[in-house]
């Protein structure tokens, strides 16, 4: 493993399945750390080619004729708004199969690639960027999209392989990240808190039907949270980055229904689960942390 230098900046790598995922999951955290001098890189595993146009205003012949180019331009705008570096991993969007039975995934898509192929591609980026902290999705992908699940799989595999000189020896000098987190954006506690706060303020809640249909048989990620990063000040930046993905984000949608001041008061954090750590840290679901770099700062002298 490469030795850590005490005069280097902290570095954060977040790994996402599609363009727009980075802006809906942890964007305010990224913007906050950028403002503090942390180097942040976002990796997008696929081009988002299979995404539907969810904003009616963008459903035009020109956009439909060049979905790949449109998604790339949107991602570039979002990265600039967040102030982050960005890399494409270069794989093809698998799409979200629907129906009963579900159709097979398209040949050559990200979810069907042999695990070692995208893992090596991500290891190359890890060894080049040398992050201290990596953030990705949990084993359920945040939701069971095949690309999100594969994103989890390669992120964990790359975290474990990047520091091993015997793994992918042609992919650069080994580098071991110190912590791996899973992002958890939609715990039931968060949704209920916003719902109740909206009703208390005399506003219509966009979450009423969601809560009514909530499937309590599915595990809730709330109890898994170990770390809540205060970042309410950067919620407007997050929202600007979301709006940059104009094909995917309708500005009149639920994403923007809860007033920012209410969000900052009710739930001013983005929430994570510490999945792996090579440094000492007190984070747990009994003793919540508030910094993804807890234990890392002491290790690197930052």
PDB file of N, CA and C in Angstrom, residues 54 186 190-191 194-195 198 204-214 238-239 242 248-259 263:
ATOM      1  N   UNK A  54     -38.105  12.087 -17.842  1.00  0.00           N
ATOM      2  CA  UNK A  54     -39.073  12.268 -16.763  1.00  0.00           C
ATOM      3  C   UNK A  54     -39.558  13.705 -16.638  1.00  0.00           C
ATOM      4  N   UNK A 186     -33.198   7.518   1.974  1.00  0.00           N
ATOM      5  CA  UNK A 186     -34.644   7.471   2.153  1.00  0.00           C
ATOM      6  C   UNK A 186     -35.049   6.517   3.266  1.00  0.00           C
ATOM      7  N   UNK A 190     -36.836   9.608   7.987  1.00  0.00           N
ATOM      8  CA  UNK A 190     -36.667  10.876   7.263  1.00  0.00           C
ATOM      9  C   UNK A 190     -37.939  11.237   6.504  1.00  0.00           C
ATOM     10  N   UNK A 191     -38.512  10.266   5.813  1.00  0.00           N
ATOM     11  CA  UNK A 191     -39.729  10.522   5.047  1.00  0.00           C
ATOM     12  C   UNK A 191     -40.867  10.946   5.973  1.00  0.00           C
ATOM     13  N   UNK A 194     -40.394  14.575   7.332  1.00  0.00           N
ATOM     14  CA  UNK A 194     -40.776  15.602   6.364  1.00  0.00           C
ATOM     15  C   UNK A 194     -42.299  15.662   6.198  1.00  0.00           C
ATOM     16  N   UNK A 195     -42.927  14.507   6.137  1.00  0.00           N
ATOM     17  CA  UNK A 195     -44.379  14.447   5.987  1.00  0.00           C
ATOM     18  C   UNK A 195     -45.073  15.183   7.133  1.00  0.00           C
ATOM     19  N   UNK A 198     -44.473  18.987   7.022  1.00  0.00           N
ATOM     20  CA  UNK A 198     -45.269  19.650   5.985  1.00  0.00           C
ATOM     21  C   UNK A 198     -46.705  19.849   6.464  1.00  0.00           C
ATOM     22  N   UNK A 204     -49.322  20.770   1.764  1.00  0.00           N
ATOM     23  CA  UNK A 204     -49.638  19.435   1.280  1.00  0.00           C
ATOM     24  C   UNK A 204     -48.373  18.593   1.234  1.00  0.00           C
ATOM     25  N   UNK A 205     -48.410  17.436   1.828  1.00  0.00           N
ATOM     26  CA  UNK A 205     -47.234  16.571   1.850  1.00  0.00           C
ATOM     27  C   UNK A 205     -47.172  15.726   0.589  1.00  0.00           C
ATOM     28  N   UNK A 206     -46.001  15.672  -0.053  1.00  0.00           N
ATOM     29  CA  UNK A 206     -45.855  14.799  -1.222  1.00  0.00           C
ATOM     30  C   UNK A 206     -45.621  13.345  -0.846  1.00  0.00           C
ATOM     31  N   UNK A 207     -45.565  13.063   0.469  1.00  0.00           N
ATOM     32  CA  UNK A 207     -45.188  11.732   0.923  1.00  0.00           C
ATOM     33  C   UNK A 207     -46.358  10.913   1.458  1.00  0.00           C
ATOM     34  N   UNK A 208     -47.575  11.456   1.431  1.00  0.00           N
ATOM     35  CA  UNK A 208     -48.702  10.770   2.064  1.00  0.00           C
ATOM     36  C   UNK A 208     -48.932   9.386   1.453  1.00  0.00           C
ATOM     37  N   UNK A 209     -48.998   9.313   0.143  1.00  0.00           N
ATOM     38  CA  UNK A 209     -49.249   8.022  -0.513  1.00  0.00           C
ATOM     39  C   UNK A 209     -48.075   7.076  -0.305  1.00  0.00           C
ATOM     40  N   UNK A 210     -46.859   7.620  -0.337  1.00  0.00           N
ATOM     41  CA  UNK A 210     -45.666   6.807  -0.129  1.00  0.00           C
ATOM     42  C   UNK A 210     -45.712   6.141   1.245  1.00  0.00           C
ATOM     43  N   UNK A 211     -46.035   6.922   2.276  1.00  0.00           N
ATOM     44  CA  UNK A 211     -46.087   6.380   3.638  1.00  0.00           C
ATOM     45  C   UNK A 211     -47.222   5.365   3.759  1.00  0.00           C
ATOM     46  N   UNK A 212     -48.365   5.678   3.142  1.00  0.00           N
ATOM     47  CA  UNK A 212     -49.505   4.771   3.210  1.00  0.00           C
ATOM     48  C   UNK A 212     -49.176   3.402   2.617  1.00  0.00           C
ATOM     49  N   UNK A 213     -48.363   3.393   1.575  1.00  0.00           N
ATOM     50  CA  UNK A 213     -48.020   2.142   0.891  1.00  0.00           C
ATOM     51  C   UNK A 213     -46.671   1.578   1.336  1.00  0.00           C
ATOM     52  N   UNK A 214     -46.094   2.156   2.385  1.00  0.00           N
ATOM     53  CA  UNK A 214     -44.768   1.716   2.824  1.00  0.00           C
ATOM     54  C   UNK A 214     -44.808   0.234   3.212  1.00  0.00           C
ATOM     55  N   UNK A 238     -27.078  21.347  -4.028  1.00  0.00           N
ATOM     56  CA  UNK A 238     -27.603  20.028  -4.398  1.00  0.00           C
ATOM     57  C   UNK A 238     -28.770  20.160  -5.375  1.00  0.00           C
ATOM     58  N   UNK A 239     -29.699  21.060  -5.061  1.00  0.00           N
ATOM     59  CA  UNK A 239     -30.876  21.209  -5.915  1.00  0.00           C
ATOM     60  C   UNK A 239     -30.511  21.759  -7.288  1.00  0.00           C
ATOM     61  N   UNK A 242     -29.216  18.876  -9.203  1.00  0.00           N
ATOM     62  CA  UNK A 242     -30.334  18.033  -9.637  1.00  0.00           C
ATOM     63  C   UNK A 242     -31.005  18.621 -10.873  1.00  0.00           C
ATOM     64  N   UNK A 248     -34.114  14.129 -16.489  1.00  0.00           N
ATOM     65  CA  UNK A 248     -34.479  13.197 -15.426  1.00  0.00           C
ATOM     66  C   UNK A 248     -35.252  13.841 -14.287  1.00  0.00           C
ATOM     67  N   UNK A 249     -35.085  15.143 -14.109  1.00  0.00           N
ATOM     68  CA  UNK A 249     -35.639  15.818 -12.940  1.00  0.00           C
ATOM     69  C   UNK A 249     -36.634  16.880 -13.385  1.00  0.00           C
ATOM     70  N   UNK A 250     -37.902  16.647 -13.090  1.00  0.00           N
ATOM     71  CA  UNK A 250     -38.946  17.632 -13.355  1.00  0.00           C
ATOM     72  C   UNK A 250     -38.913  18.663 -12.227  1.00  0.00           C
ATOM     73  N   UNK A 251     -38.696  19.941 -12.530  1.00  0.00           N
ATOM     74  CA  UNK A 251     -38.606  20.947 -11.465  1.00  0.00           C
ATOM     75  C   UNK A 251     -39.890  21.117 -10.670  1.00  0.00           C
ATOM     76  N   UNK A 252     -41.002  20.549 -11.148  1.00  0.00           N
ATOM     77  CA  UNK A 252     -42.256  20.609 -10.390  1.00  0.00           C
ATOM     78  C   UNK A 252     -42.509  19.328  -9.600  1.00  0.00           C
ATOM     79  N   UNK A 253     -41.513  18.442  -9.537  1.00  0.00           N
ATOM     80  CA  UNK A 253     -41.720  17.127  -8.935  1.00  0.00           C
ATOM     81  C   UNK A 253     -41.517  17.153  -7.426  1.00  0.00           C
ATOM     82  N   UNK A 254     -41.692  15.981  -6.817  1.00  0.00           N
ATOM     83  CA  UNK A 254     -41.566  15.809  -5.366  1.00  0.00           C
ATOM     84  C   UNK A 254     -40.179  16.187  -4.854  1.00  0.00           C
ATOM     85  N   UNK A 255     -39.169  16.106  -5.728  1.00  0.00           N
ATOM     86  CA  UNK A 255     -37.817  16.454  -5.294  1.00  0.00           C
ATOM     87  C   UNK A 255     -37.761  17.838  -4.655  1.00  0.00           C
ATOM     88  N   UNK A 256     -38.614  18.755  -5.133  1.00  0.00           N
ATOM     89  CA  UNK A 256     -38.515  20.144  -4.700  1.00  0.00           C
ATOM     90  C   UNK A 256     -39.753  20.609  -3.934  1.00  0.00           C
ATOM     91  N   UNK A 257     -40.567  19.667  -3.477  1.00  0.00           N
ATOM     92  CA  UNK A 257     -41.835  20.025  -2.836  1.00  0.00           C
ATOM     93  C   UNK A 257     -41.643  20.524  -1.406  1.00  0.00           C
ATOM     94  N   UNK A 258     -40.607  20.071  -0.724  1.00  0.00           N
ATOM     95  CA  UNK A 258     -40.391  20.455   0.669  1.00  0.00           C
ATOM     96  C   UNK A 258     -39.518  21.706   0.702  1.00  0.00           C
ATOM     97  N   UNK A 259     -40.003  22.820   1.273  1.00  0.00           N
ATOM     98  CA  UNK A 259     -39.214  24.053   1.290  1.00  0.00           C
ATOM     99  C   UNK A 259     -37.841  23.835   1.918  1.00  0.00           C
ATOM    100  N   UNK A 263     -36.494  21.778   5.277  1.00  0.00           N
ATOM    101  CA  UNK A 263     -35.520  20.685   5.215  1.00  0.00           C
ATOM    102  C   UNK A 263     -34.356  20.935   6.161  1.00  0.00           C
TER     103      UNK A 263
END
